[in-house]
Tab-separated table of C-alpha atoms and ligand atoms in Angstrom:
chain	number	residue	atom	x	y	z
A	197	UNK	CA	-15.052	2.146	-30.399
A	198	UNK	CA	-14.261	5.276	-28.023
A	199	UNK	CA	-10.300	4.633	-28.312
A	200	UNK	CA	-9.954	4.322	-24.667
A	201	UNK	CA	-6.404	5.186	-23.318
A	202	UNK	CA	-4.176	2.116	-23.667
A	203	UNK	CA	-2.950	2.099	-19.858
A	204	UNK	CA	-6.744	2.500	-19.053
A	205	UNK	CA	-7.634	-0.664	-21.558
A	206	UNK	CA	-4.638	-2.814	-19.901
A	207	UNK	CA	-6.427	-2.061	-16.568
A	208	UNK	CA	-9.843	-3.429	-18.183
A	209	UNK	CA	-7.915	-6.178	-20.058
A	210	UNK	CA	-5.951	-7.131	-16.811
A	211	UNK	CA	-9.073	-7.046	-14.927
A	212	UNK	CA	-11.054	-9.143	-17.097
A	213	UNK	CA	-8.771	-11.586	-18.671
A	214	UNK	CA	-6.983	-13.033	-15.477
A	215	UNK	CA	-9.190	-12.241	-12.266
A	216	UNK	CA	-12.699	-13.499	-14.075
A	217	UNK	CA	-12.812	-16.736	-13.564
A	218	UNK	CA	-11.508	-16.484	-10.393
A	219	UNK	CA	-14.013	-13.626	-9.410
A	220	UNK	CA	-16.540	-15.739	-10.870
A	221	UNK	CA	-15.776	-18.425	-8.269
A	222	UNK	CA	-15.310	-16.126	-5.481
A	223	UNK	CA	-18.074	-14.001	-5.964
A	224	UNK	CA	-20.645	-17.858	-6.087
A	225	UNK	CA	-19.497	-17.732	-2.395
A	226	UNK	CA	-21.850	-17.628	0.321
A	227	UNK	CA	-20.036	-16.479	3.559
A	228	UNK	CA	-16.799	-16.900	2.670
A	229	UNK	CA	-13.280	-16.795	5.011
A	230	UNK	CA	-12.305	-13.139	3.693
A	231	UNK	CA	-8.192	-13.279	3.748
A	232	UNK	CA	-8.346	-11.341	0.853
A	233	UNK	CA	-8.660	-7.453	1.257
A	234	UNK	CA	-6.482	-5.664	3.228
A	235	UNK	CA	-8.968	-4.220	5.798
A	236	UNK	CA	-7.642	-3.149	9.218
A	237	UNK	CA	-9.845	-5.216	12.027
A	238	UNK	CA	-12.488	-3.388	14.461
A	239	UNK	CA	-13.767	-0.649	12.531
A	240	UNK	CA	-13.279	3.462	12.695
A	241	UNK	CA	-12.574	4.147	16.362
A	242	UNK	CA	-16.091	5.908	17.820
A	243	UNK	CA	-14.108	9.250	18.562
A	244	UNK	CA	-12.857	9.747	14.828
A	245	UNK	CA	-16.790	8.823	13.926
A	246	UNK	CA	-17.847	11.229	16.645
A	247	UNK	CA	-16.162	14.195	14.982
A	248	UNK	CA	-17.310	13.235	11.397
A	249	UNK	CA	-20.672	13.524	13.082
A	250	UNK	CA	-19.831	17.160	14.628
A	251	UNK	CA	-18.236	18.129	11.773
A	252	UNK	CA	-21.371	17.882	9.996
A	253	UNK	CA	-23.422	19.163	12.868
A	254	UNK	CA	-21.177	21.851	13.352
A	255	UNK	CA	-21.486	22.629	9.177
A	256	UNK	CA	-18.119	22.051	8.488
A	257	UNK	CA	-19.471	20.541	5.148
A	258	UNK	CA	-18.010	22.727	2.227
A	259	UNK	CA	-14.848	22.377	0.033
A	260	UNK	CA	-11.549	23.282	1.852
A	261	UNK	CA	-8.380	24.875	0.995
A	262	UNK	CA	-7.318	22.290	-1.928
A	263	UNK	CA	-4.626	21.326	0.247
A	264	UNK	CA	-6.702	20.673	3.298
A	265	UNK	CA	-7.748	22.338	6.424
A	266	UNK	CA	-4.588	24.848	8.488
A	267	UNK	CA	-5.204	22.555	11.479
A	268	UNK	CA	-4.788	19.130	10.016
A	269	UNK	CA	-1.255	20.117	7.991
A	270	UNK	CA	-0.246	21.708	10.813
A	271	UNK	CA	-0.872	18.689	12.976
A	272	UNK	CA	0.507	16.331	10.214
A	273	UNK	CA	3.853	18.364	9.617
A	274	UNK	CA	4.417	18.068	13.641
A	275	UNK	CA	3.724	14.575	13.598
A	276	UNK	CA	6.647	14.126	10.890
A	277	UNK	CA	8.398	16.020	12.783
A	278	UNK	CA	7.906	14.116	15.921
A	279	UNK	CA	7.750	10.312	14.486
A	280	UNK	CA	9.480	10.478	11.547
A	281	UNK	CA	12.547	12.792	11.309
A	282	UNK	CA	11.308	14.973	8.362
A	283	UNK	CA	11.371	18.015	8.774
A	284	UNK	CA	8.461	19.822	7.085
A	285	UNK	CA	6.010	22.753	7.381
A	286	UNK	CA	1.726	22.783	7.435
A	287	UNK	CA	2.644	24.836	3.611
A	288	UNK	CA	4.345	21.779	2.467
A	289	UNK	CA	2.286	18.902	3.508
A	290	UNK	CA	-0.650	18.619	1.395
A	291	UNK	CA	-3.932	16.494	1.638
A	292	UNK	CA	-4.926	13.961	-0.818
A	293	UNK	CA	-8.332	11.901	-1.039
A	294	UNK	CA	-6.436	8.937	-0.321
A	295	UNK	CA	-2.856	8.038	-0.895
A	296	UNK	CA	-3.379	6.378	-3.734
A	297	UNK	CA	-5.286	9.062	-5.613
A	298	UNK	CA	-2.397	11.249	-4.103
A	299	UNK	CA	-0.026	8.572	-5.962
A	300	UNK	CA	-2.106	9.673	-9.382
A	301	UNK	CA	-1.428	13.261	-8.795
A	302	UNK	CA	2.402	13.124	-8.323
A	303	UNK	CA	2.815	11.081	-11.209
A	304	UNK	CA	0.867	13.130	-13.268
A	305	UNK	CA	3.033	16.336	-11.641
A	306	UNK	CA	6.219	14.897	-12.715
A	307	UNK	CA	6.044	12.140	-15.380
A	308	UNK	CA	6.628	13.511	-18.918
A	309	UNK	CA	6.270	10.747	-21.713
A	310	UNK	CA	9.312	8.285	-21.639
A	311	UNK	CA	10.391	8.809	-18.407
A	312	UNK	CA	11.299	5.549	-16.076
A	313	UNK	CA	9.969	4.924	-12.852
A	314	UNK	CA	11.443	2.313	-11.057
A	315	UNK	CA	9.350	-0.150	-9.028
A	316	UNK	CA	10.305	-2.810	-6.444
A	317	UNK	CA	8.203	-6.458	-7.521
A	318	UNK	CA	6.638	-7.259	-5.752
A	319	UNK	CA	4.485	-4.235	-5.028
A	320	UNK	CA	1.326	-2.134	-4.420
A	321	UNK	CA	-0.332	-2.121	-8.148
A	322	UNK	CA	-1.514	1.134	-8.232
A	323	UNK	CA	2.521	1.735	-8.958
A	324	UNK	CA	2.724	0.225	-11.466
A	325	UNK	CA	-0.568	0.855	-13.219
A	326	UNK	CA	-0.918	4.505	-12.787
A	327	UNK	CA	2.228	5.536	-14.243
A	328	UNK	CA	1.371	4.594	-18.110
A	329	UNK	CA	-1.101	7.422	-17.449
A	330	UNK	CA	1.335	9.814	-17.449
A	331	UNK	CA	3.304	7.854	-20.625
A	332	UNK	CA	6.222	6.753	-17.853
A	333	UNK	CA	7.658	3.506	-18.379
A	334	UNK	CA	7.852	1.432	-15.541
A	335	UNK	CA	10.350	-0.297	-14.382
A	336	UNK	CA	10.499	-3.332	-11.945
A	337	UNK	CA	12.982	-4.764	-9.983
A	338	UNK	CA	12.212	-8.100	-8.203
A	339	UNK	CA	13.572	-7.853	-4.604
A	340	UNK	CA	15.797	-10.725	-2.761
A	341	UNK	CA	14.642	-14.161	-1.863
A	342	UNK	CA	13.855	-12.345	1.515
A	343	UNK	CA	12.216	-9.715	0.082
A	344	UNK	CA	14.333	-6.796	0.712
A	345	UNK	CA	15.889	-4.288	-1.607
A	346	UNK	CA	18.171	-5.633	-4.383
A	347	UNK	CA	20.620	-2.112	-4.159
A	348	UNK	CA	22.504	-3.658	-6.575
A	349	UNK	CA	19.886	-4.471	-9.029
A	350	UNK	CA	18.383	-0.953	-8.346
A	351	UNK	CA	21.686	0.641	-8.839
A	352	UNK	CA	22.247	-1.654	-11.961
A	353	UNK	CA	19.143	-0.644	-13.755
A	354	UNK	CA	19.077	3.079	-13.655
A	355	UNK	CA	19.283	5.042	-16.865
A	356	UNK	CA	19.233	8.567	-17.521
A	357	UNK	CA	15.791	8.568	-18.164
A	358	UNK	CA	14.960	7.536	-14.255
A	359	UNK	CA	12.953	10.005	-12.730
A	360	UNK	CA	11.732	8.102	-9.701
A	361	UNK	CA	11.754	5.290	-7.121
A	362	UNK	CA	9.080	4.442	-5.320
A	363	UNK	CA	9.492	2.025	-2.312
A	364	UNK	CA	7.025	1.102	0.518
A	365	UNK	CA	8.051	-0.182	3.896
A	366	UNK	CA	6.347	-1.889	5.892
A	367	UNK	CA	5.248	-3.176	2.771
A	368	UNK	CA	2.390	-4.405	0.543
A	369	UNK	CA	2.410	-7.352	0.113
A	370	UNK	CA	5.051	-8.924	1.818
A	371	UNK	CA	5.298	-7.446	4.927
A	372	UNK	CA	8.937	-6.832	4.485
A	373	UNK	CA	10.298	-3.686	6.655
A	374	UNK	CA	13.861	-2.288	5.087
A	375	UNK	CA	16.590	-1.352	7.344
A	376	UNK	CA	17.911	1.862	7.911
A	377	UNK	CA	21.187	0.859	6.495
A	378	UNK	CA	19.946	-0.100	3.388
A	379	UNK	CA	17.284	3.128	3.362
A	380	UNK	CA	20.847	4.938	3.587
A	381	UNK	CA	22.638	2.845	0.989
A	382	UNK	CA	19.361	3.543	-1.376
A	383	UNK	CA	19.522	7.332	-0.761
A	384	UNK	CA	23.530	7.603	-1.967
A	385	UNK	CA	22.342	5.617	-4.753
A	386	UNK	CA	19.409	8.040	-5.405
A	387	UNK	CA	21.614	11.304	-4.580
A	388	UNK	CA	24.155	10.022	-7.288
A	389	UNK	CA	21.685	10.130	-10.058
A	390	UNK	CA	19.673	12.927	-9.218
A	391	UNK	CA	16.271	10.530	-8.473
A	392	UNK	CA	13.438	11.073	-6.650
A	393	UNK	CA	12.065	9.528	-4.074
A	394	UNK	CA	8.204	8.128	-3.503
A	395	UNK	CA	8.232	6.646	0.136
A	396	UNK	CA	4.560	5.183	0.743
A	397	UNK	CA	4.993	4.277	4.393
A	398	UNK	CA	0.826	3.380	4.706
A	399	UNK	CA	1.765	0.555	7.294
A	400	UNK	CA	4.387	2.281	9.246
A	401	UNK	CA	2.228	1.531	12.465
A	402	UNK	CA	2.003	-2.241	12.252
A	403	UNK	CA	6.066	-3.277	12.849
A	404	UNK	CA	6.338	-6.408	14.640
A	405	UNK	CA	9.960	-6.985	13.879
A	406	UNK	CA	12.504	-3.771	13.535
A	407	UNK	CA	11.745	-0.369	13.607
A	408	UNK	CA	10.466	2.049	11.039
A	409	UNK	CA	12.690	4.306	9.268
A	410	UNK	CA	11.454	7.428	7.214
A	411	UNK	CA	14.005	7.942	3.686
A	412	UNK	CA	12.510	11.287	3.681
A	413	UNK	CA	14.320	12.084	7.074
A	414	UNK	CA	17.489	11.768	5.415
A	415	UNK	CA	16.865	12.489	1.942
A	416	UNK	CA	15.149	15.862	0.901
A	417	UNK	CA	14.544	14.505	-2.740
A	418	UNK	CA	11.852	12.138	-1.518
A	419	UNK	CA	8.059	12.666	-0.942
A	420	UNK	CA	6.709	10.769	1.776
A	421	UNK	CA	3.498	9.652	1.576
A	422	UNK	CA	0.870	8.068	4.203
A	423	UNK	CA	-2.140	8.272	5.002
A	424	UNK	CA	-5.328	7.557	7.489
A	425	UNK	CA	-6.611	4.148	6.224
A	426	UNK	CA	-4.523	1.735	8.131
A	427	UNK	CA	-3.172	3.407	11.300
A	428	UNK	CA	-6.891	4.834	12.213
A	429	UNK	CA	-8.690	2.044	10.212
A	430	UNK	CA	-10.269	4.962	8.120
A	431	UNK	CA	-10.385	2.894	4.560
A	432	UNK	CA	-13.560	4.808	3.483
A	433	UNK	CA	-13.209	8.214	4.621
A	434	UNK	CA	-10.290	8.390	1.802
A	435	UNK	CA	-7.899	10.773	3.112
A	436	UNK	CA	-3.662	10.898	2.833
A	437	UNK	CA	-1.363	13.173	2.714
A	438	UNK	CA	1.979	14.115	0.972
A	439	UNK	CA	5.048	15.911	1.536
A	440	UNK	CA	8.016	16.851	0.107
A	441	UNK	CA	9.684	19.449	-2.299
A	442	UNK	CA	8.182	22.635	-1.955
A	443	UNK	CA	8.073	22.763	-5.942
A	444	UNK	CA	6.601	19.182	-6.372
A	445	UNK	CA	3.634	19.972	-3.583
A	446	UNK	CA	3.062	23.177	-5.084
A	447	UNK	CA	1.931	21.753	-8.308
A	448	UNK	CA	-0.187	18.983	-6.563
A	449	UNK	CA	-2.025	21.423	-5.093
A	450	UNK	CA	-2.487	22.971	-8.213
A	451	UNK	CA	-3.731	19.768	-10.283
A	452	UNK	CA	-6.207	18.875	-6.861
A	453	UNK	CA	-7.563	22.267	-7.499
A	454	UNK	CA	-8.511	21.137	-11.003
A	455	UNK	CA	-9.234	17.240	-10.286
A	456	UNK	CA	-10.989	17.193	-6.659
A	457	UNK	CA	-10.900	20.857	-5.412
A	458	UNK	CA	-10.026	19.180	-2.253
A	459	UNK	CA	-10.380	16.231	-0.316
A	460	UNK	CA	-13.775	15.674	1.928
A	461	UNK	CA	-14.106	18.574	4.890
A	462	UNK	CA	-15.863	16.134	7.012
A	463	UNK	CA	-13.240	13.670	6.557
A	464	UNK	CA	-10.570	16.034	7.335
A	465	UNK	CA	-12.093	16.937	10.636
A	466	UNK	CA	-11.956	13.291	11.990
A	467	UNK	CA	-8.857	12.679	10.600
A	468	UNK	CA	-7.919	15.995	12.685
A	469	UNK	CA	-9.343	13.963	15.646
A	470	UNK	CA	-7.598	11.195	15.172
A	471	UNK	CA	-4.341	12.556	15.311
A	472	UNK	CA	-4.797	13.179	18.701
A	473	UNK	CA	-4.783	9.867	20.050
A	474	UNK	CA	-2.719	6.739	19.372
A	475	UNK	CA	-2.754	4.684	16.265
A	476	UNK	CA	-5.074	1.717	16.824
A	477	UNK	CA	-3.331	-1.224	18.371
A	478	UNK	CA	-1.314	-3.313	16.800
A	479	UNK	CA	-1.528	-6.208	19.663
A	480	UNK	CA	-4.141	-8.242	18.288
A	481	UNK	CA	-1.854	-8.454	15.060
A	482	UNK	CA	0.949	-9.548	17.097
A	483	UNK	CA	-1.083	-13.132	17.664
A	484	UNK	CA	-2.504	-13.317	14.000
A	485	UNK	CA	0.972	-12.973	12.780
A	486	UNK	CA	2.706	-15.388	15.148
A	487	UNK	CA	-0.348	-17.871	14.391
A	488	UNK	CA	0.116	-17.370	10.303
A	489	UNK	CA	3.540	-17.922	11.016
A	490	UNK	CA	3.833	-20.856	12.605
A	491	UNK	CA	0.887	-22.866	10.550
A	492	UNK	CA	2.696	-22.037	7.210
A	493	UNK	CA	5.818	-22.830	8.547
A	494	UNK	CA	4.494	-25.938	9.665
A	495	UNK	CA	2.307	-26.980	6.193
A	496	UNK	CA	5.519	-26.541	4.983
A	497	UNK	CA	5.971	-22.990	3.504
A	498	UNK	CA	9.242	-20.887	3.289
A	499	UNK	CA	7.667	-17.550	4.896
A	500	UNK	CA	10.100	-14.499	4.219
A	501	UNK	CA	9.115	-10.979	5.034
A	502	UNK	CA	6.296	-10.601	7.115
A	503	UNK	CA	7.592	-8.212	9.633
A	504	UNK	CA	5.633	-5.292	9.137
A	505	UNK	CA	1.414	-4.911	7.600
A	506	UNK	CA	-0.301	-7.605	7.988
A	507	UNK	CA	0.494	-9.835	5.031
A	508	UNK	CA	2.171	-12.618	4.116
A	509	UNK	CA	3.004	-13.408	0.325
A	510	UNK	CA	4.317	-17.199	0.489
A	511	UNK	CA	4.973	-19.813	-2.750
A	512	UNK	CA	2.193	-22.102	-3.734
A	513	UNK	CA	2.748	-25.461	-4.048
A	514	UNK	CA	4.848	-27.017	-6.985
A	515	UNK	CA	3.574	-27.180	-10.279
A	516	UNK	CA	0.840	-25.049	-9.319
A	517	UNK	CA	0.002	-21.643	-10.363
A	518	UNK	CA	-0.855	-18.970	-8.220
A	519	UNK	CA	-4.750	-18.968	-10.036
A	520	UNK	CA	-5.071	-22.542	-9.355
A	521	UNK	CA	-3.972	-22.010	-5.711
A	522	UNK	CA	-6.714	-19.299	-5.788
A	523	UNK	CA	-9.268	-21.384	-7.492
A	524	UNK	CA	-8.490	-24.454	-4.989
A	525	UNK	CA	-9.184	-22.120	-2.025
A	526	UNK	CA	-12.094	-20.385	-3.481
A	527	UNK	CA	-13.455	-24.073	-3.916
A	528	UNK	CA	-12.806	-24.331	-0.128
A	529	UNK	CA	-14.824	-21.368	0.706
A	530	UNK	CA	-11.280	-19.246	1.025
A	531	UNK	CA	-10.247	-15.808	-0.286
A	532	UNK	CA	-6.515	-15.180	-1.019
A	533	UNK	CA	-5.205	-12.479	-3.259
A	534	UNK	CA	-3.294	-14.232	-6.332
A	535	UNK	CA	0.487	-13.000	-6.517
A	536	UNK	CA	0.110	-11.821	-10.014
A	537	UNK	CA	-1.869	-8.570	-9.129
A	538	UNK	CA	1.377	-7.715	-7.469
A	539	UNK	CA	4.105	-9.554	-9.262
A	540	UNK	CA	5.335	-10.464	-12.207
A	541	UNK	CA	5.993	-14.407	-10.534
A	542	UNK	CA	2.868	-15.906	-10.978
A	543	UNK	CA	3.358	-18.813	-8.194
A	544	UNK	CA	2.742	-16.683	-4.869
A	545	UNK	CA	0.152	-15.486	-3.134
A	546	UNK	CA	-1.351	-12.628	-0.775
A	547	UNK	CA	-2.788	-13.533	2.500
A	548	UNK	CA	-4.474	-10.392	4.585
A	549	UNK	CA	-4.052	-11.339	8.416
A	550	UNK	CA	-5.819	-7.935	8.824
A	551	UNK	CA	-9.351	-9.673	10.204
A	552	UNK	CA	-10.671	-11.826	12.875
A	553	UNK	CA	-8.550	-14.424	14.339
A	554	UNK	CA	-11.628	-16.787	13.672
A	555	UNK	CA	-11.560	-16.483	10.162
A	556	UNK	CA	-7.409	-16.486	10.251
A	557	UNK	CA	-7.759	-20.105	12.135
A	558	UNK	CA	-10.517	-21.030	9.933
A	559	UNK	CA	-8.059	-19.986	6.782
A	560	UNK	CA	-5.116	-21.755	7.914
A	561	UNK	CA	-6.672	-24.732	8.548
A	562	UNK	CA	-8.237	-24.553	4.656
A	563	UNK	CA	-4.468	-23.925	3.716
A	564	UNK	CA	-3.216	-26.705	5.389
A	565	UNK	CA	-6.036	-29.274	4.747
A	566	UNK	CA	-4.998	-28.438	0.790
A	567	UNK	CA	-1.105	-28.492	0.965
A	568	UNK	CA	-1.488	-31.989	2.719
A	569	UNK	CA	-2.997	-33.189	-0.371
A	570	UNK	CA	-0.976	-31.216	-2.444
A	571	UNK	CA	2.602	-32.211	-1.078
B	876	PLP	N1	-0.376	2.106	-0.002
B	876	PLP	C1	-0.287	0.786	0.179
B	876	PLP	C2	1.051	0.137	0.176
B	876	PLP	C3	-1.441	0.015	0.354
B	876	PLP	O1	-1.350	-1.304	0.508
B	876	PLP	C4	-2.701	0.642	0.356
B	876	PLP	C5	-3.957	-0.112	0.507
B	876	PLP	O2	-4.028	-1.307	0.544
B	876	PLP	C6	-2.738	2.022	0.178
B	876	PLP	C7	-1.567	2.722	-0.002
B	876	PLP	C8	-4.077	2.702	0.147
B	876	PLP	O3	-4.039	3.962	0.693
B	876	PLP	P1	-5.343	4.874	0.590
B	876	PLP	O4	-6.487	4.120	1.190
B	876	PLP	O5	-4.971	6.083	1.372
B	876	PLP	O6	-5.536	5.157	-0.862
């Protein structure tokens, strides 16, 4: 009746075709075993809370700059600097009210009707759903068995209507982290068709295995982006930040002026804060990993990925569908994410190892209970 924009329509369509019956379930839940959302354990640290709290105190409560406060860019473009090889400036980083709103914004600076953007699957939806916003067509290309890039796939299915690449390591949801060598191999690729880059590196503090490599330290056609959410457990203060070609941040800024004016002062000023100190510790997610690990492994699931976040996308049983897996655990008082929100395979599934090791043991021990009688 109001002619709602297709892309928005497939996101009510999507939302209420395939997840309803299974939100149904979920939501008749009492007190569930959450292994669902991808929540970072513990909370805001009380010093980045503290300085929300001066910052209003202090009246630090009106819009900013539309690209954020001098301090924080300034901080931000020394920490790429520092930790990530990119070199950068406080005029070219830019902050976003969350990365993925900041994933919105680029897309809408650069996507003109028709052009490709090319997407690994599995990956972060808001990829793939965002970009038919802008009229892009998107693109996916399933990774290996082991979930790393497929370079030659990627190479293979570039046209000259690809405009960008957007890759995420450590990544959601697999937990796969990509090796410098191939981070190199995809930037000759890139450099040889003129591509751009979009490196969401959200979860580059949670690496148990390897080490994290920045693209944009060795490719100036990419724009890194990262945020507060997961390495300061800030999920609700929405704040991110981008940067990248002078040009491309430029017109951000320019479309946040328009959309947000700019993203929350009080928000900023913590995030400010934060910066100053560590991420939060990744120890506890050492254990929850190994434990995931090892009772998967041994119900008798092929676990790939799973070096980096805190995620672990594994293969439902046979004959079974990644809903029904879903449905089976909901019936068990378990939440799991179902594989199709991220993937085109619909026999996998999301597991967050992001909260309490009680309610991982309790989870696991669901899982297993219902492979034994599955297998
Ligand atoms: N990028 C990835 C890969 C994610 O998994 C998530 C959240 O789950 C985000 C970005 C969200 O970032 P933000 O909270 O800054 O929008």
């Amino acid at each position: 009746m109001y002619n709602i924009h297709r892309a928005a329509q497939r996101l009510n369509d999507f939302d209420s075709s395939v997840f309803q019956e299974v939100y149904r379930k979920q939501r008749a839940l009492k007190n569930p075993v959450d292994l669902s959302v991808g929540l970072p354990e513990g909370g805001t640290p009380q010093y980045i809370k503290d300085a929300g709290i001066r910052a209003i105190q202090d009246g630090n409560t009106f819009y900013t700059p539309a690209n954020g406060i001098a301090p924080l860019r300034e901080a931000i473009a020394a920490k790429l600097k520092n930790e990530n090889s990119i070199t950068t400036s406080a005029d070219d980083v830019t902050i976003v009210p969350g990365l993925t709103t900041g994933l919105l914004l680029v897309y809408l600076a650069l996507l003109n009707p028709g052009d490709e953007v090319m997407i690994m699957d599995p990956s972060y939806p808001p990829y793939h759903y965002l970009a038919p916003l802008a009229e892009a067509v998107v693109k996916r290309i399933p990774t290996r068995h082991d979930f790393q890039l497929d370079l030659a796939a990627i190479e293979a299915g570039i046209t000259p209507k690809t405009k960008l690449i957007v890759i995420n390591t450590p990544n959601n949801p697999t937990g796969a982290v990509y090796p410098k060598e191939d981070l190199f191999a995809l930037a000759e690729i890139a450099g040889k068709h003129n591509i751009l880059i979009i490196s969401d590196e959200m979860y580059e503090s949670f690496i148990y295995e390897g080490s994290h490599f920045s693209i944009g330290s060795i490719y100036p056609n990419t724009i890194t982006m990262n945020g507060f959410s997961k390495a300061y457990a800030m999920t609700g203060w929405r704040l991110g930040y981008i940067t990248g070609p002078q040009e491309i941040i430029r017109t951000i800024n320019q479309l946040q002026q328009y959309a947000v004016f700019c993203s929350s002062s009080i928000a900023q000023y913590a995030a400010l804060e934060a910066l100053s100190r560590p991420t939060i510790p990744r120890d506890s997610y050492v254990e929850k990993r190994r434990l995931v690990q090892e009772q998967l492994i041994a119900a008798g699931y092929d676990i790939q990925g799973n070096d980096g976040a805190y995620y672990t996308f594994f293969r439902v049983p046979e004959g079974m569908s990644d809903l029904d897996f879903i449905a089976l655990c909901a019936e068990n008082n378990l939440l799991l994410l179902p594989g199709r929100a991220f993937s085109r395979d619909e026999t996998f599934v999301r597991l967050s190892y992001g909260g309490t090791i009680e309610d991982i043991k309790k989870g696991l021990e669901i899982i297993t209970n219902i492979s034994r009688q599955k297998k």
